Tab-separated table of C-alpha atoms and ligand atoms in Angstrom:
chain	number	residue	atom	x	y	z
A	1	MET	CA	57.843	89.890	109.321
A	2	THR	CA	56.857	90.126	106.213
A	3	LYS	CA	58.070	87.712	103.036
A	4	ASN	CA	59.659	90.678	100.460
A	5	HIS	CA	59.337	88.060	96.738
A	6	GLU	CA	61.341	90.307	94.903
A	7	VAL	CA	64.947	90.776	97.058
A	8	ARG	CA	65.286	87.034	97.359
A	9	ARG	CA	69.304	86.695	96.930
A	10	ILE	CA	71.697	88.709	98.980
A	11	GLY	CA	75.238	88.544	98.979
A	12	VAL	CA	77.822	89.351	101.779
A	13	LEU	CA	81.455	89.551	101.609
A	14	THR	CA	84.124	90.695	104.642
A	15	GLY	CA	86.271	93.005	102.826
A	16	GLY	CA	89.964	94.561	103.565
A	17	GLY	CA	91.397	93.604	107.024
A	18	ASP	CA	89.785	91.259	109.718
A	19	CYS	CA	88.512	92.631	112.956
A	20	PRO	CA	86.003	90.670	115.847
A	21	GLY	CA	83.184	90.359	115.420
A	22	LEU	CA	83.021	90.233	111.838
A	23	ASN	CA	81.131	86.774	111.881
A	24	ALA	CA	78.896	88.195	114.115
A	25	VAL	CA	77.545	90.656	111.667
A	26	ILE	CA	77.554	87.125	109.081
A	27	ARG	CA	74.912	85.647	111.432
A	28	GLY	CA	73.601	88.630	112.015
A	29	VAL	CA	72.250	89.360	108.137
A	30	THR	CA	71.510	85.599	107.494
A	31	LYS	CA	69.806	84.079	110.567
A	32	PRO	CA	67.220	86.646	110.018
A	33	ALA	CA	67.427	86.374	106.030
A	34	GLN	CA	64.935	83.336	106.026
A	35	ASP	CA	62.427	85.150	107.855
A	36	TYR	CA	62.821	87.489	104.736
A	37	GLY	CA	62.492	84.528	102.091
A	38	MET	CA	65.997	85.398	101.643
A	39	THR	CA	68.597	83.904	99.834
A	40	VAL	CA	72.220	84.340	101.158
A	41	PHE	CA	75.665	83.650	99.177
A	42	GLY	CA	78.647	83.928	101.178
A	43	ILE	CA	81.357	85.611	98.558
A	44	LEU	CA	84.932	84.281	99.504
A	45	ASP	CA	88.282	86.110	100.333
A	46	GLY	CA	86.083	89.802	99.310
A	47	PHE	CA	86.118	91.297	96.389
A	48	GLU	CA	88.860	89.121	95.095
A	49	GLY	CA	85.870	86.415	95.093
A	50	PHE	CA	83.699	88.365	93.236
A	51	VAL	CA	85.806	88.653	90.937
A	52	GLU	CA	86.928	85.497	90.865
A	53	GLY	CA	83.594	84.079	90.793
A	54	LYS	CA	84.245	82.003	94.701
A	55	ALA	CA	80.851	81.499	96.523
A	56	ARG	CA	78.621	79.774	98.298
A	57	GLU	CA	75.565	79.451	99.875
A	58	LEU	CA	74.687	80.501	104.074
A	59	ARG	CA	72.554	78.283	106.102
A	60	ASN	CA	71.454	78.821	108.993
A	61	GLU	CA	73.486	75.799	110.244
A	62	ASP	CA	76.486	77.801	108.882
A	63	VAL	CA	76.441	80.722	111.108
A	64	SER	CA	75.585	78.815	114.093
A	65	GLY	CA	78.051	78.897	117.002
A	66	ILE	CA	80.040	82.239	115.032
A	67	LEU	CA	78.993	85.169	117.046
A	68	SER	CA	82.301	84.339	119.254
A	69	ARG	CA	84.831	83.074	116.856
A	70	GLY	CA	87.362	86.174	115.590
A	71	GLY	CA	87.977	86.596	112.193
A	72	THR	CA	85.974	85.408	109.106
A	73	ILE	CA	84.290	82.344	108.074
A	74	LEU	CA	84.153	84.363	104.577
A	75	GLY	CA	88.020	84.734	104.369
A	76	SER	CA	88.985	88.138	103.407
A	77	SER	CA	91.763	90.196	101.362
A	78	ASN	CA	93.006	93.790	101.520
A	79	LYS	CA	94.354	92.858	98.000
A	80	GLY	CA	90.978	92.601	96.160
A	81	ASP	CA	89.645	96.237	94.970
A	82	PRO	CA	88.136	95.372	91.380
A	83	PHE	CA	88.759	98.280	90.204
A	84	HIS	CA	92.747	98.439	90.861
A	85	TRP	CA	93.467	94.970	90.554
A	86	PRO	CA	97.185	93.439	90.416
A	87	VAL	CA	98.467	91.447	88.321
A	88	GLU	CA	101.993	90.144	87.819
A	89	LYS	CA	103.659	90.931	84.376
A	90	ASP	CA	107.863	90.331	83.654
A	91	GLY	CA	108.076	90.680	87.025
A	92	ASN	CA	106.299	93.409	87.636
A	93	ILE	CA	102.545	94.162	89.318
A	94	GLU	CA	100.522	96.187	86.703
A	95	ILE	CA	97.755	97.662	88.116
A	96	VAL	CA	93.860	96.517	86.141
A	97	ASP	CA	90.055	97.237	85.943
A	98	ARG	CA	88.569	94.069	86.677
A	99	SER	CA	84.738	95.622	88.058
A	100	GLN	CA	83.253	93.959	84.663
A	101	ASN	CA	83.598	90.649	86.103
A	102	VAL	CA	82.027	91.776	89.598
A	103	LEU	CA	79.328	92.708	87.040
A	104	ARG	CA	78.876	89.332	85.453
A	105	ASN	CA	78.534	87.517	88.273
A	106	TYR	CA	76.711	89.737	90.071
A	107	LYS	CA	74.203	88.479	87.365
A	108	ALA	CA	75.364	85.549	87.424
A	109	TRP	CA	74.389	84.958	90.564
A	110	GLU	CA	71.599	85.895	90.363
A	111	LEU	CA	72.229	88.723	92.951
A	112	ASP	CA	68.878	91.271	94.147
A	113	ALA	CA	71.877	92.826	96.847
A	114	VAL	CA	75.486	92.865	98.127
A	115	ILE	CA	76.171	93.395	101.887
A	116	ALA	CA	79.975	94.438	102.231
A	117	ILE	CA	81.492	94.434	106.037
A	118	GLY	CA	84.004	96.694	105.245
A	119	GLY	CA	85.989	99.998	106.247
A	120	ASP	CA	86.905	102.889	103.953
A	121	GLY	CA	88.695	101.423	101.307
A	122	THR	CA	85.392	98.664	101.139
A	123	MET	CA	83.299	101.720	101.009
A	124	HIS	CA	84.653	103.572	98.048
A	125	ILE	CA	84.688	100.065	95.823
A	126	CYS	CA	80.825	100.144	96.827
A	127	LYS	CA	80.763	103.353	95.468
A	128	LYS	CA	81.555	102.773	92.058
A	129	LEU	CA	79.842	99.597	92.100
A	130	MET	CA	76.536	101.047	93.244
A	131	ASP	CA	77.522	103.414	90.372
A	132	MET	CA	77.226	100.265	87.946
A	133	GLY	CA	74.168	99.310	88.625
A	134	ILE	CA	75.015	97.098	91.449
A	135	ASN	CA	72.875	97.264	94.808
A	136	VAL	CA	74.489	97.538	97.451
A	137	ILE	CA	74.528	97.755	101.302
A	138	GLY	CA	77.925	98.512	103.590
A	139	VAL	CA	78.480	97.553	107.205
A	140	PRO	CA	81.249	99.707	108.879
A	141	LYS	CA	83.849	96.855	110.146
A	142	THR	CA	87.368	98.768	111.674
A	143	ILE	CA	89.393	98.523	114.567
A	144	ASP	CA	90.825	101.667	113.485
A	145	ASN	CA	87.104	103.160	113.901
A	146	ASP	CA	88.119	105.577	111.686
A	147	LEU	CA	84.347	105.944	109.905
A	148	ASP	CA	83.259	109.891	110.578
A	149	ALA	CA	79.646	108.527	109.415
A	150	THR	CA	79.469	106.212	112.083
A	151	ASP	CA	79.582	106.624	115.866
A	152	MET	CA	80.991	103.257	116.303
A	153	THR	CA	82.606	100.748	113.836
A	154	PHE	CA	82.243	97.026	115.179
A	155	GLY	CA	85.976	95.733	116.297
A	156	HIS	CA	87.993	98.862	117.899
A	157	ASP	CA	86.397	98.350	120.975
A	158	SER	CA	87.856	94.600	120.830
A	159	ALA	CA	90.799	96.256	119.660
A	160	VAL	CA	90.794	98.383	122.358
A	161	TYR	CA	90.342	95.510	125.210
A	162	VAL	CA	93.545	94.169	123.809
A	163	VAL	CA	95.539	97.373	124.007
A	164	SER	CA	94.453	97.698	127.710
A	165	MET	CA	95.199	94.658	128.619
A	166	ALA	CA	98.647	94.798	127.838
A	167	LEU	CA	98.792	97.761	129.224
A	168	ASP	CA	97.494	96.757	132.942
A	169	ARG	CA	100.419	93.874	132.367
A	170	LEU	CA	103.161	95.835	131.031
A	171	HIS	CA	102.408	98.545	134.777
A	172	THR	CA	103.158	95.388	136.815
A	173	THR	CA	106.790	94.402	135.186
A	174	ALA	CA	107.270	98.618	134.457
A	175	SER	CA	107.311	99.167	138.445
A	176	SER	CA	109.133	96.201	138.823
A	177	HIS	CA	112.233	97.445	137.108
A	178	HIS	CA	111.755	100.442	136.916
A	179	ARG	CA	111.844	100.882	133.344
A	180	VAL	CA	109.511	103.215	130.368
A	181	MET	CA	107.108	100.995	128.077
A	182	VAL	CA	106.277	101.630	125.037
A	183	VAL	CA	103.158	99.881	123.427
A	184	GLU	CA	103.259	100.704	119.801
A	185	VAL	CA	99.210	100.052	118.894
A	186	MET	CA	97.308	99.897	115.370
A	187	GLY	CA	94.910	102.669	113.786
A	188	ARG	CA	96.636	103.853	111.014
A	189	TYR	CA	96.112	107.981	110.091
A	190	ALA	CA	93.478	107.980	113.395
A	191	GLY	CA	93.935	107.896	117.248
A	192	TRP	CA	91.224	106.024	118.457
A	193	ILE	CA	93.340	102.920	119.749
A	194	ALA	CA	96.040	104.406	121.412
A	195	LEU	CA	93.385	107.666	122.700
A	196	HIS	CA	91.177	104.970	123.537
A	197	GLY	CA	93.328	101.589	124.740
A	198	GLY	CA	95.851	104.388	126.419
A	199	LEU	CA	92.899	105.830	128.234
A	200	ALA	CA	91.393	102.631	129.305
A	201	GLY	CA	94.724	101.183	130.601
A	202	GLY	CA	96.836	104.096	131.987
A	203	ALA	CA	99.395	104.957	129.981
A	204	ASP	CA	101.314	108.232	131.071
A	205	ILE	CA	101.760	109.500	127.868
A	206	ILE	CA	99.789	109.056	124.663
A	207	LEU	CA	101.620	110.086	121.560
A	208	ILE	CA	98.802	110.082	118.077
A	209	PRO	CA	98.833	111.373	114.432
A	210	GLU	CA	96.600	113.662	114.996
A	211	ILE	CA	98.993	115.517	117.896
A	212	PRO	CA	101.775	115.770	116.483
A	213	PHE	CA	104.628	115.719	119.812
A	214	SER	CA	107.598	117.030	121.041
A	215	TRP	CA	110.819	115.058	122.061
A	216	GLU	CA	111.295	117.485	125.050
A	217	SER	CA	107.761	117.125	125.964
A	218	ALA	CA	107.888	113.825	125.996
A	219	TYR	CA	111.261	113.072	128.293
A	220	ASP	CA	110.130	116.425	131.076
A	221	LYS	CA	107.194	114.048	131.529
A	222	ILE	CA	109.485	110.642	132.260
A	223	HIS	CA	111.371	113.095	134.492
A	224	GLN	CA	108.202	114.486	136.679
A	225	ARG	CA	107.301	111.239	136.836
A	226	GLU	CA	110.534	110.679	138.614
A	227	LEU	CA	110.710	113.441	140.414
A	228	GLN	CA	107.059	112.436	141.951
A	229	GLY	CA	108.930	108.880	143.266
A	230	LYS	CA	107.283	107.341	139.591
A	231	ARG	CA	110.179	105.080	138.556
A	232	PHE	CA	108.653	103.839	135.578
A	233	SER	CA	106.375	105.178	132.979
A	234	LEU	CA	103.817	103.432	129.891
A	235	VAL	CA	103.945	105.153	126.408
A	236	CYS	CA	101.324	104.185	124.159
A	237	VAL	CA	102.646	105.162	120.759
A	238	ALA	CA	99.901	105.006	117.482
A	239	GLU	CA	101.518	103.360	114.051
A	240	GLY	CA	100.023	106.716	112.723
A	241	ALA	CA	102.093	108.977	115.272
A	242	LYS	CA	104.795	111.346	114.238
A	243	PRO	CA	107.175	114.278	115.886
A	244	VAL	CA	106.021	118.323	115.098
A	245	GLY	CA	107.542	117.938	111.398
A	246	GLY	CA	108.724	114.569	111.018
A	247	GLU	CA	107.147	111.671	108.347
A	248	PHE	CA	105.636	108.759	109.448
A	249	VAL	CA	107.496	105.555	110.109
A	250	THR	CA	107.091	102.872	107.783
A	251	LYS	CA	107.948	99.477	107.193
A	252	GLY	CA	107.571	99.142	103.853
A	253	THR	CA	104.646	98.918	100.880
A	254	ASP	CA	102.591	96.945	99.097
A	255	ALA	CA	102.170	97.918	95.898
A	256	LYS	CA	99.001	95.374	95.719
A	257	ARG	CA	96.911	97.430	97.661
A	258	THR	CA	94.757	100.909	97.084
A	259	ASP	CA	96.703	102.543	100.100
A	260	PRO	CA	100.354	101.256	99.993
A	261	ILE	CA	101.514	102.452	102.526
A	262	GLN	CA	102.224	100.590	105.498
A	263	LEU	CA	102.930	102.221	108.681
A	264	GLY	CA	105.089	100.877	111.194
A	265	GLY	CA	108.305	100.971	113.818
A	266	ILE	CA	107.486	104.469	115.783
A	267	GLY	CA	106.986	102.137	118.941
A	268	LYS	CA	110.978	101.753	118.403
A	269	VAL	CA	112.261	104.849	118.057
A	270	VAL	CA	110.223	106.650	120.238
A	271	ALA	CA	112.004	103.806	122.767
A	272	ASP	CA	115.220	104.712	121.701
A	273	ASN	CA	115.072	108.403	122.096
A	274	ILE	CA	113.573	107.967	125.312
A	275	GLU	CA	116.260	105.991	126.509
A	276	ASN	CA	119.512	107.729	124.984
A	277	ASN	CA	117.634	111.355	126.431
A	278	THR	CA	116.440	109.920	129.647
A	279	GLY	CA	118.889	107.691	130.865
A	280	LYS	CA	115.906	105.719	131.394
A	281	GLU	CA	116.413	101.784	130.613
A	282	THR	CA	113.415	101.102	127.971
A	283	ARG	CA	111.837	98.464	126.003
A	284	VAL	CA	109.182	98.599	123.362
A	285	ILE	CA	106.553	96.119	122.645
A	286	VAL	CA	104.693	95.925	119.024
A	287	LEU	CA	100.880	94.650	119.919
A	288	GLY	CA	100.322	94.470	116.076
A	289	HIS	CA	97.865	91.635	115.117
A	290	LEU	CA	97.048	90.417	118.434
A	291	GLN	CA	95.165	93.166	118.333
A	292	ARG	CA	92.669	91.853	115.250
A	293	GLY	CA	92.599	88.711	116.554
A	294	GLY	CA	90.585	86.523	118.634
A	295	SER	CA	86.691	86.589	120.306
A	296	PRO	CA	84.915	89.938	119.642
A	297	THR	CA	84.092	92.132	123.475
A	298	PRO	CA	80.565	91.828	124.175
A	299	TYR	CA	79.876	95.285	122.909
A	300	ASP	CA	81.003	94.274	119.496
A	301	ARG	CA	78.564	91.150	119.196
A	302	ILE	CA	76.030	93.164	120.218
A	303	LEU	CA	77.039	96.265	117.819
A	304	SER	CA	77.779	93.735	114.891
A	305	THR	CA	74.071	91.717	115.931
A	306	LYS	CA	72.496	94.578	115.342
A	307	PHE	CA	74.599	96.076	112.425
A	308	GLY	CA	74.254	92.992	110.571
A	309	ALA	CA	70.237	92.337	111.219
A	310	PHE	CA	70.283	95.746	110.407
A	311	ALA	CA	71.512	95.568	106.824
A	312	ILE	CA	69.379	92.434	106.085
A	313	GLU	CA	66.405	94.857	107.376
A	314	LEU	CA	67.658	97.486	104.648
A	315	ALA	CA	67.754	95.029	102.129
A	316	SER	CA	63.859	93.559	102.988
A	317	LYS	CA	62.790	97.342	102.148
A	318	LYS	CA	64.634	97.545	99.030
A	319	VAL	CA	66.838	100.285	101.062
A	320	PHE	CA	70.313	100.075	99.182
A	321	GLY	CA	73.568	102.556	98.532
A	322	LYS	CA	73.533	102.965	102.275
A	323	MET	CA	76.183	102.110	105.036
A	324	VAL	CA	74.484	101.206	108.124
A	325	ALA	CA	75.511	103.369	110.855
A	326	LEU	CA	75.778	104.155	114.700
A	327	LYS	CA	74.392	107.585	116.045
A	328	GLY	CA	73.838	107.773	119.526
A	329	SER	CA	72.247	105.097	120.677
A	330	LYS	CA	70.146	103.865	117.687
A	331	ILE	CA	71.250	102.539	114.684
A	332	GLY	CA	70.518	104.217	111.480
A	333	GLU	CA	71.357	104.670	107.722
A	334	VAL	CA	73.690	106.826	106.132
A	335	LYS	CA	74.534	107.138	101.655
A	336	ILE	CA	77.213	105.461	100.712
A	337	GLU	CA	78.556	108.592	99.669
A	338	GLU	CA	78.400	110.366	102.974
A	339	ALA	CA	80.356	106.750	104.543
A	340	ILE	CA	83.438	108.157	102.553
A	341	SER	CA	83.526	111.824	102.562
A	342	LYS	CA	85.506	112.306	105.761
A	343	GLN	CA	87.742	110.397	107.991
A	344	LYS	CA	87.218	110.547	111.328
A	345	LEU	CA	90.241	111.494	113.641
A	346	VAL	CA	90.355	112.463	116.799
A	347	LYS	CA	89.998	116.115	117.593
A	348	LEU	CA	92.105	117.978	120.506
A	349	ASN	CA	88.080	118.773	122.273
A	350	ASP	CA	87.113	115.378	122.116
A	351	GLN	CA	86.443	114.603	125.440
A	352	ALA	CA	88.186	111.599	125.447
A	353	VAL	CA	91.490	113.849	124.459
A	354	ILE	CA	90.235	116.146	127.959
A	355	ALA	CA	89.476	113.686	130.271
A	356	ALA	CA	93.403	111.704	129.557
A	357	ARG	CA	94.878	115.741	130.396
A	358	ALA	CA	92.841	115.769	133.189
A	359	VAL	CA	93.976	112.983	134.722
A	360	GLY	CA	97.633	114.162	134.096
A	361	ILE	CA	98.677	112.179	130.708
A	362	SER	CA	100.745	113.647	128.777
A	363	PHE	CA	100.478	113.562	124.459
A	364	GLY	CA	103.707	115.641	123.917
A	365	ASP	CA	102.175	118.059	122.867
A	366	GLU	CA	102.569	120.670	126.540
B	401	F6P	O1	93.232	98.991	109.123
B	401	F6P	C1	93.213	97.964	109.797
B	401	F6P	C2	94.354	97.534	110.268
B	401	F6P	O2	95.215	96.569	111.753
B	401	F6P	C3	95.593	99.354	110.699
B	401	F6P	O3	95.555	99.450	111.420
B	401	F6P	C4	96.830	98.871	110.170
B	401	F6P	O4	97.555	99.694	109.905
B	401	F6P	C5	96.661	97.978	109.005
B	401	F6P	O5	95.267	97.337	108.575
B	401	F6P	C6	97.424	96.719	109.083
B	401	F6P	O6	97.228	96.020	108.062
B	401	F6P	P1	97.755	94.450	107.026
B	401	F6P	O7	96.918	93.342	108.459
B	401	F6P	O8	97.973	94.471	105.682
B	401	F6P	O9	99.367	94.107	108.080
């Protein structure tokens, strides 16, 4: 590795909701940094720490042994958007712009660039910071896998693993009690976790936001299975799924966040309707944050390490304004603008959808 005497001080932060693999990226950035002659500063609690001036130097010993650890040693926040900063005033939330604090801290810490690990919200902030003259490199994280510019975000595989394990376990109890088990999974407006988790866990019905479902079709599938002597069914429903002509089911709103809508609750609606309309005893399981916690899978550890090491390599070459991305089997970079231009949603002709249909899984649309 060649020493780079111009890019010396790199900030790293983890923004938005956490997921397995964040620590592996931090390690992937920090360990090689020394060989490039760089010092890494961990900015605490995502952009919140950037606004409030919270950072600490990361040395090799700080990142030793964290490869397999879930969460983030730096802390994270999904309420710290510097351009949408919530302030409590007279019992109300007022939104103000605190981006100048970020610029001030960037200069005070004498940073040459910042590696921001996050999802679409983080990448949108990165674009605005770039326009203010801050050098940024993005690393795509989210269990939702909804960033179009990369074939895969890290964290997704770990979430899918949790869903498939849950379905495996529910399979045995569903079959013993001849019940329908409805599993609600995360994913926001994208159905990737439900699609991949449902496929891996052998769900009988997968309901995703991209394919609005008909109630009758879902009931039919359960009846058909009954006629075939299969007296139980597993339904994997994405939190953003909705029936044809219906609305998202939400559990609340949070004005402090850029996207205030909090999805959740469709699982119970699906379970109640199935029980009332098929006569089958039904239970609902909401996997929630189990999908975000715990150790990353080997796939996510490898992808995260590659992403981290590639990000610091880009910094050493002074390639800024890019997001690290996986295309096929290669890691490369795309412009941040490209990274935020399009959300990646499940297409009807996705091979996973085709394969699921081929093995008899219903999407509630036939
Ligand atoms: O984007 C990741 C994600 O886990 C979504 O799948 C989910 O809708 C949301 O974050 C939950 O956010 P929170 O942790 O704030 O409840």
